mmCIF file of C-alpha atoms and ligand atoms in Angstrom:
data_model
loop_
_atom_site.group_PDB
_atom_site.id
_atom_site.type_symbol
_atom_site.label_atom_id
_atom_site.label_comp_id
_atom_site.label_asym_id
_atom_site.label_seq_id
_atom_site.Cartn_x
_atom_site.Cartn_y
_atom_site.Cartn_z
ATOM 1 C CA MET A 76 0.000 0.000 0.000
ATOM 2 C CA ILE A 77 1.242 3.491 -0.865
ATOM 3 C CA GLN A 78 2.018 5.689 2.146
ATOM 4 C CA PRO A 79 1.997 9.514 2.119
ATOM 5 C CA ASP A 80 5.396 11.105 1.520
ATOM 6 C CA PHE A 81 4.191 14.427 2.955
ATOM 7 C CA PRO A 82 3.603 14.943 6.692
ATOM 8 C CA ALA A 83 0.699 12.881 7.951
ATOM 9 C CA VAL A 84 -2.798 14.095 8.657
ATOM 10 C CA PRO A 85 -5.263 12.161 10.811
ATOM 11 C CA GLN A 86 -7.033 9.384 8.950
ATOM 12 C CA ARG A 87 -10.313 11.177 9.676
ATOM 13 C CA LEU A 88 -10.135 14.927 9.108
ATOM 14 C CA GLY A 89 -13.844 15.257 9.939
ATOM 15 C CA LEU A 90 -15.867 18.292 8.914
ATOM 16 C CA TYR A 91 -13.795 20.424 6.520
ATOM 17 C CA PRO A 92 -15.373 23.797 5.625
ATOM 18 C CA VAL A 93 -13.838 25.607 2.635
ATOM 19 C CA VAL A 94 -14.320 29.380 2.951
ATOM 20 C CA ASP A 95 -13.203 32.586 1.279
ATOM 21 C CA SER A 96 -12.506 34.968 4.146
ATOM 22 C CA VAL A 97 -10.680 35.340 7.444
ATOM 23 C CA GLU A 98 -14.028 36.249 9.019
ATOM 24 C CA TRP A 99 -15.400 32.805 8.198
ATOM 25 C CA ILE A 100 -12.216 31.140 9.485
ATOM 26 C CA ALA A 101 -12.594 32.970 12.818
ATOM 27 C CA ARG A 102 -16.297 32.128 13.148
ATOM 28 C CA LEU A 103 -15.816 28.448 12.377
ATOM 29 C CA LEU A 104 -12.848 28.003 14.713
ATOM 30 C CA ASP A 105 -14.899 29.606 17.446
ATOM 31 C CA VAL A 106 -17.653 26.972 17.138
ATOM 32 C CA GLY A 107 -15.270 23.995 17.178
ATOM 33 C CA VAL A 108 -14.246 23.349 13.567
ATOM 34 C CA ARG A 109 -10.671 22.031 13.492
ATOM 35 C CA THR A 110 -10.067 21.280 9.802
ATOM 36 C CA LEU A 111 -10.688 24.091 7.327
ATOM 37 C CA GLN A 112 -9.439 25.796 4.180
ATOM 38 C CA LEU A 113 -8.954 29.384 3.040
ATOM 39 C CA ARG A 114 -9.964 29.436 -0.646
ATOM 40 C CA ILE A 115 -9.652 32.885 -2.218
ATOM 41 C CA LYS A 116 -9.716 32.690 -5.997
ATOM 42 C CA ASP A 117 -7.948 34.691 -8.663
ATOM 43 C CA ASN A 118 -5.923 37.218 -6.704
ATOM 44 C CA THR A 119 -2.215 37.893 -6.673
ATOM 45 C CA ASP A 120 0.011 36.748 -3.828
ATOM 46 C CA VAL A 121 0.424 40.382 -2.806
ATOM 47 C CA GLU A 122 -3.339 40.903 -2.654
ATOM 48 C CA VAL A 123 -4.025 37.874 -0.458
ATOM 49 C CA GLU A 124 -0.924 37.847 1.756
ATOM 50 C CA ALA A 125 -2.467 39.743 4.696
ATOM 51 C CA ASN A 126 -5.481 37.408 4.689
ATOM 52 C CA VAL A 127 -3.260 34.340 4.510
ATOM 53 C CA ILE A 128 -1.159 35.608 7.447
ATOM 54 C CA ALA A 129 -4.279 36.318 9.541
ATOM 55 C CA ALA A 130 -5.866 32.952 8.744
ATOM 56 C CA ILE A 131 -2.672 31.061 9.583
ATOM 57 C CA ALA A 132 -2.324 32.937 12.896
ATOM 58 C CA LEU A 133 -5.898 31.970 13.804
ATOM 59 C CA GLY A 134 -5.222 28.369 12.817
ATOM 60 C CA HIS A 135 -2.192 28.253 15.127
ATOM 61 C CA ARG A 136 -4.097 29.905 17.968
ATOM 62 C CA TYR A 137 -6.801 27.217 17.877
ATOM 63 C CA ARG A 138 -4.338 24.390 17.083
ATOM 64 C CA ALA A 139 -6.406 23.734 13.971
ATOM 65 C CA ARG A 140 -5.590 22.175 10.602
ATOM 66 C CA LEU A 141 -5.752 25.172 8.271
ATOM 67 C CA PHE A 142 -5.088 24.481 4.596
ATOM 68 C CA ILE A 143 -4.359 27.260 2.119
ATOM 69 C CA ASN A 144 -5.773 26.684 -1.356
ATOM 70 C CA ASP A 145 -3.560 27.604 -4.336
ATOM 71 C CA TYR A 146 -1.162 30.127 -2.701
ATOM 72 C CA TRP A 147 1.479 27.578 -1.771
ATOM 73 C CA ARG A 148 4.383 30.047 -1.645
ATOM 74 C CA LEU A 149 2.547 32.125 0.959
ATOM 75 C CA ALA A 150 1.565 28.982 2.852
ATOM 76 C CA VAL A 151 5.231 27.937 3.029
ATOM 77 C CA LYS A 152 6.450 31.437 3.850
ATOM 78 C CA HIS A 153 4.006 31.819 6.757
ATOM 79 C CA ARG A 154 4.029 28.193 7.922
ATOM 80 C CA ALA A 155 0.471 27.045 7.345
ATOM 81 C CA TYR A 156 -0.580 23.594 8.518
ATOM 82 C CA GLY A 157 -1.073 22.586 4.901
ATOM 83 C CA VAL A 158 -1.703 23.404 1.249
ATOM 84 C CA HIS A 159 -4.470 22.189 -1.074
ATOM 85 C CA LEU A 160 -3.660 21.915 -4.787
ATOM 86 C CA GLY A 161 -5.566 20.907 -7.915
ATOM 87 C CA GLN A 162 -4.225 18.550 -10.581
ATOM 88 C CA GLU A 163 -3.248 21.403 -12.893
ATOM 89 C CA ASP A 164 -1.233 23.007 -10.072
ATOM 90 C CA LEU A 165 0.984 19.967 -9.504
ATOM 91 C CA ALA A 166 3.255 20.481 -12.511
ATOM 92 C CA VAL A 167 3.894 24.136 -11.711
ATOM 93 C CA THR A 168 4.473 23.827 -7.970
ATOM 94 C CA ASP A 169 7.695 23.188 -6.093
ATOM 95 C CA LEU A 170 6.387 20.175 -4.190
ATOM 96 C CA ASP A 171 9.776 19.641 -2.527
ATOM 97 C CA ALA A 172 9.553 23.139 -1.033
ATOM 98 C CA ILE A 173 6.182 22.268 0.535
ATOM 99 C CA ARG A 174 7.408 18.907 1.849
ATOM 100 C CA ASP A 175 10.745 20.287 3.088
ATOM 101 C CA ALA A 176 8.943 23.052 4.998
ATOM 102 C CA GLY A 177 6.888 20.387 6.779
ATOM 103 C CA LEU A 178 3.516 21.389 5.352
ATOM 104 C CA ARG A 179 0.801 18.818 4.647
ATOM 105 C CA LEU A 180 -0.481 18.529 1.091
ATOM 106 C CA GLY A 181 -3.992 17.734 -0.165
ATOM 107 C CA VAL A 182 -4.606 17.038 -3.861
ATOM 108 C CA SER A 183 -7.892 17.161 -5.821
ATOM 109 C CA THR A 184 -8.968 14.236 -7.994
ATOM 110 C CA HIS A 185 -11.999 13.574 -10.188
ATOM 111 C CA ASP A 186 -11.426 10.070 -11.567
ATOM 112 C CA ASP A 187 -9.156 7.021 -11.454
ATOM 113 C CA MET A 188 -6.505 8.559 -13.700
ATOM 114 C CA GLU A 189 -6.252 11.621 -11.500
ATOM 115 C CA ILE A 190 -6.003 9.372 -8.447
ATOM 116 C CA ASP A 191 -3.018 7.688 -10.161
ATOM 117 C CA VAL A 192 -1.407 11.120 -10.598
ATOM 118 C CA ALA A 193 -2.134 12.062 -6.986
ATOM 119 C CA LEU A 194 -0.785 8.786 -5.618
ATOM 120 C CA ALA A 195 2.468 9.371 -7.503
ATOM 121 C CA VAL A 196 2.891 12.580 -5.489
ATOM 122 C CA LYS A 197 1.990 10.769 -2.234
ATOM 123 C CA PRO A 198 0.159 13.722 -0.662
ATOM 124 C CA SER A 199 -1.105 13.813 2.922
ATOM 125 C CA TYR A 200 -4.720 13.352 1.737
ATOM 126 C CA ILE A 201 -6.593 12.817 -1.494
ATOM 127 C CA ALA A 202 -9.765 14.799 -2.228
ATOM 128 C CA LEU A 203 -12.466 13.093 -4.299
ATOM 129 C CA GLY A 204 -15.047 15.100 -6.156
ATOM 130 C CA HIS A 205 -17.290 16.406 -7.107
ATOM 131 C CA VAL A 206 -19.707 13.938 -5.562
ATOM 132 C CA PHE A 207 -22.968 15.778 -6.360
ATOM 133 C CA PRO A 208 -23.859 18.747 -8.581
ATOM 134 C CA THR A 209 -22.536 22.001 -7.149
ATOM 135 C CA GLN A 210 -23.367 25.667 -7.734
ATOM 136 C CA THR A 211 -20.149 26.791 -6.062
ATOM 137 C CA LYS A 212 -17.646 25.940 -8.776
ATOM 138 C CA LYS A 213 -17.961 25.377 -12.529
ATOM 139 C CA MET A 214 -16.916 21.762 -13.011
ATOM 140 C CA PRO A 215 -15.745 20.393 -16.378
ATOM 141 C CA SER A 216 -16.734 16.811 -15.498
ATOM 142 C CA ALA A 217 -19.954 15.134 -14.334
ATOM 143 C CA PRO A 218 -20.615 14.498 -10.651
ATOM 144 C CA GLN A 219 -19.181 11.127 -9.691
ATOM 145 C CA GLY A 220 -21.982 10.034 -7.362
ATOM 146 C CA LEU A 221 -21.897 7.860 -4.299
ATOM 147 C CA ALA A 222 -21.146 4.502 -5.969
ATOM 148 C CA GLN A 223 -18.010 5.809 -7.676
ATOM 149 C CA LEU A 224 -16.951 7.581 -4.495
ATOM 150 C CA ALA A 225 -17.321 4.318 -2.580
ATOM 151 C CA GLY A 226 -15.193 2.550 -5.211
ATOM 152 C CA HIS A 227 -12.441 5.128 -4.814
ATOM 153 C CA ILE A 228 -12.533 4.771 -1.025
ATOM 154 C CA THR A 229 -12.146 1.005 -1.371
ATOM 155 C CA ARG A 230 -9.246 1.457 -3.790
ATOM 156 C CA LEU A 231 -7.525 3.957 -1.500
ATOM 157 C CA ASN A 232 -7.872 1.595 1.468
ATOM 158 C CA ASP A 233 -6.655 3.507 4.516
ATOM 159 C CA TYR A 234 -5.225 6.556 2.684
ATOM 160 C CA PRO A 235 -6.724 9.749 4.213
ATOM 161 C CA THR A 236 -9.588 10.922 1.979
ATOM 162 C CA VAL A 237 -11.874 13.939 1.682
ATOM 163 C CA ALA A 238 -15.140 14.090 -0.317
ATOM 164 C CA ILE A 239 -16.263 17.414 -1.837
ATOM 165 C CA GLY A 240 -19.002 18.809 -4.023
ATOM 166 C CA GLY A 241 -22.699 19.321 -3.342
ATOM 167 C CA ILE A 242 -22.559 17.820 0.139
ATOM 168 C CA SER A 243 -25.605 19.148 1.969
ATOM 169 C CA LEU A 244 -26.841 18.376 5.471
ATOM 170 C CA GLU A 245 -29.240 15.841 3.981
ATOM 171 C CA ARG A 246 -26.592 14.128 1.862
ATOM 172 C CA ALA A 247 -23.785 14.107 4.428
ATOM 173 C CA PRO A 248 -24.796 10.813 6.099
ATOM 174 C CA SER A 249 -24.722 8.863 2.818
ATOM 175 C CA VAL A 250 -21.330 10.345 1.940
ATOM 176 C CA LEU A 251 -19.896 9.461 5.351
ATOM 177 C CA ALA A 252 -21.313 5.941 4.980
ATOM 178 C CA THR A 253 -18.806 5.312 2.142
ATOM 179 C CA GLY A 254 -16.056 5.395 4.786
ATOM 180 C CA VAL A 255 -14.558 8.691 3.577
ATOM 181 C CA GLY A 256 -12.547 10.376 6.326
ATOM 182 C CA SER A 257 -13.823 13.894 5.791
ATOM 183 C CA ILE A 258 -16.529 15.982 4.103
ATOM 184 C CA ALA A 259 -15.491 19.311 2.599
ATOM 185 C CA VAL A 260 -18.364 21.774 2.269
ATOM 186 C CA VAL A 261 -18.873 25.330 1.082
ATOM 187 C CA SER A 262 -22.544 26.221 0.608
ATOM 188 C CA ALA A 263 -23.881 23.815 3.240
ATOM 189 C CA ILE A 264 -22.409 26.270 5.738
ATOM 190 C CA THR A 265 -21.946 29.623 3.993
ATOM 191 C CA GLN A 266 -25.422 29.628 2.360
ATOM 192 C CA ALA A 267 -27.254 28.023 5.283
ATOM 193 C CA PRO A 268 -30.160 29.997 6.775
ATOM 194 C CA ASP A 269 -28.512 29.403 10.161
ATOM 195 C CA TRP A 270 -24.812 28.676 9.656
ATOM 196 C CA GLN A 271 -24.215 27.929 13.357
ATOM 197 C CA LEU A 272 -26.931 25.285 13.411
ATOM 198 C CA ALA A 273 -25.713 23.794 10.112
ATOM 199 C CA THR A 274 -22.133 23.670 11.388
ATOM 200 C CA ALA A 275 -23.213 22.065 14.664
ATOM 201 C CA GLN A 276 -25.215 19.423 12.798
ATOM 202 C CA LEU A 277 -22.366 18.686 10.375
ATOM 203 C CA LEU A 278 -19.882 18.486 13.264
ATOM 204 C CA GLU A 279 -22.205 16.039 14.996
ATOM 205 C CA MET A 280 -22.219 13.819 11.891
ATOM 206 C CA ALA A 281 -18.597 14.091 10.714
ATOM 207 C CA GLY A 282 -16.754 15.030 13.889
ATOM 208 C CA ALA A 283 -14.002 17.624 14.132
ATOM 209 C CA GLY A 284 -11.328 15.136 13.014
ATOM 210 C CA ASP A 285 -9.032 12.796 14.914
ATOM 211 C CA GLU A 286 -6.204 14.242 16.961
HETATM 212 C C1 LIG B 418 -10.830 19.706 -0.017
HETATM 213 C C2 LIG B 418 -10.812 20.279 -1.386
HETATM 214 N N1 LIG B 418 -11.019 19.459 -2.439
HETATM 215 C C3 LIG B 418 -11.007 19.947 -3.683
HETATM 216 C C4 LIG B 418 -10.780 21.295 -3.902
HETATM 217 C C5 LIG B 418 -10.692 21.855 -5.286
HETATM 218 O O1 LIG B 418 -9.365 22.302 -5.479
HETATM 219 P P1 LIG B 418 -8.839 22.728 -6.917
HETATM 220 O O2 LIG B 418 -8.998 21.560 -7.823
HETATM 221 O O3 LIG B 418 -7.494 23.295 -6.753
HETATM 222 O O4 LIG B 418 -9.847 23.855 -7.361
HETATM 223 P P2 LIG B 418 -10.037 25.282 -6.662
HETATM 224 O O5 LIG B 418 -10.579 25.076 -5.308
HETATM 225 O O6 LIG B 418 -8.678 25.935 -6.586
HETATM 226 O O7 LIG B 418 -10.979 26.020 -7.542
HETATM 227 C C6 LIG B 418 -10.555 22.110 -2.778
HETATM 228 N N2 LIG B 418 -10.318 23.436 -2.917
HETATM 229 N N3 LIG B 418 -10.569 21.577 -1.540
HETATM 230 C C1 LIG B 419 -14.065 23.870 -4.567
HETATM 231 C C2 LIG B 419 -14.759 22.690 -5.108
HETATM 232 N N1 LIG B 419 -14.061 21.723 -5.745
HETATM 233 C C3 LIG B 419 -14.819 20.734 -6.176
HETATM 234 S S1 LIG B 419 -16.454 20.986 -5.844
HETATM 235 C C4 LIG B 419 -16.086 22.461 -5.072
HETATM 236 C C5 LIG B 419 -17.125 23.335 -4.473
HETATM 237 C C6 LIG B 419 -17.914 22.670 -3.398
HETATM 238 O O1 LIG B 419 -18.864 23.563 -2.924
HETATM 239 P P1 LIG B 419 -20.268 23.073 -2.368
HETATM 240 O O2 LIG B 419 -20.001 22.372 -1.077
HETATM 241 O O3 LIG B 419 -21.031 24.368 -2.172
HETATM 242 O O4 LIG B 419 -20.898 22.210 -3.423
HETATM 243 MG MG1 LIG B 420 -6.809 25.144 -6.296
#
């Protein structure tokens, strides 16, 4: 079995909100979330650096697992817990710099071929998506659905995994039933009529992650 070649994350990362502001990071840490991601799209490093610094400081203060999406140089520079990268990022990223700095790495995948590519990198976790239709991000592929997700979980055996895409409160139990270690959500929290209630319910189902 392939083992991660980046620093380990817990097998079960639990509830994993993906949010676009430091304000959301602060709110979610305050209600007990311990795995989360800052995902700010399409800015320069200079434009996002202050937000990345603030998010990382909050992550350290709460001893949380804060991943930075895309801005890996800033994540390394300011010592984030980890970085999340897409497939297209892998070829243009200094993966050794991330590993040597001791940061964890998560990699997106959408099918078996992309899982092959991810496994070659041996990241800390592998993200599998999108499971259901999503309004949050324009996806070039079709949703993979629960059966395919379950197949990937079986293939990946005890590799840490994260499911993402269209995971609502109602759908979360069936996703967790595949054995995936974590559910990453955007709109289930940020578009919820009562985000605190939604977060509490998702935490109850998925947990905050193993220590
Ligand atoms: C946990 C998690 N899984 C997948 C993604 C998507 O990442 P990526 O493919 O890099 O696409 P963008 O988020 O950058 O649009 C993610 N961010 N987090
Ligand atoms: C960033 C990302 N990558 C794959 S699906 C997705 C968005 C998930 O958002 P939501 O939980 O609102 O469907
Ligand atoms: Mg990305």
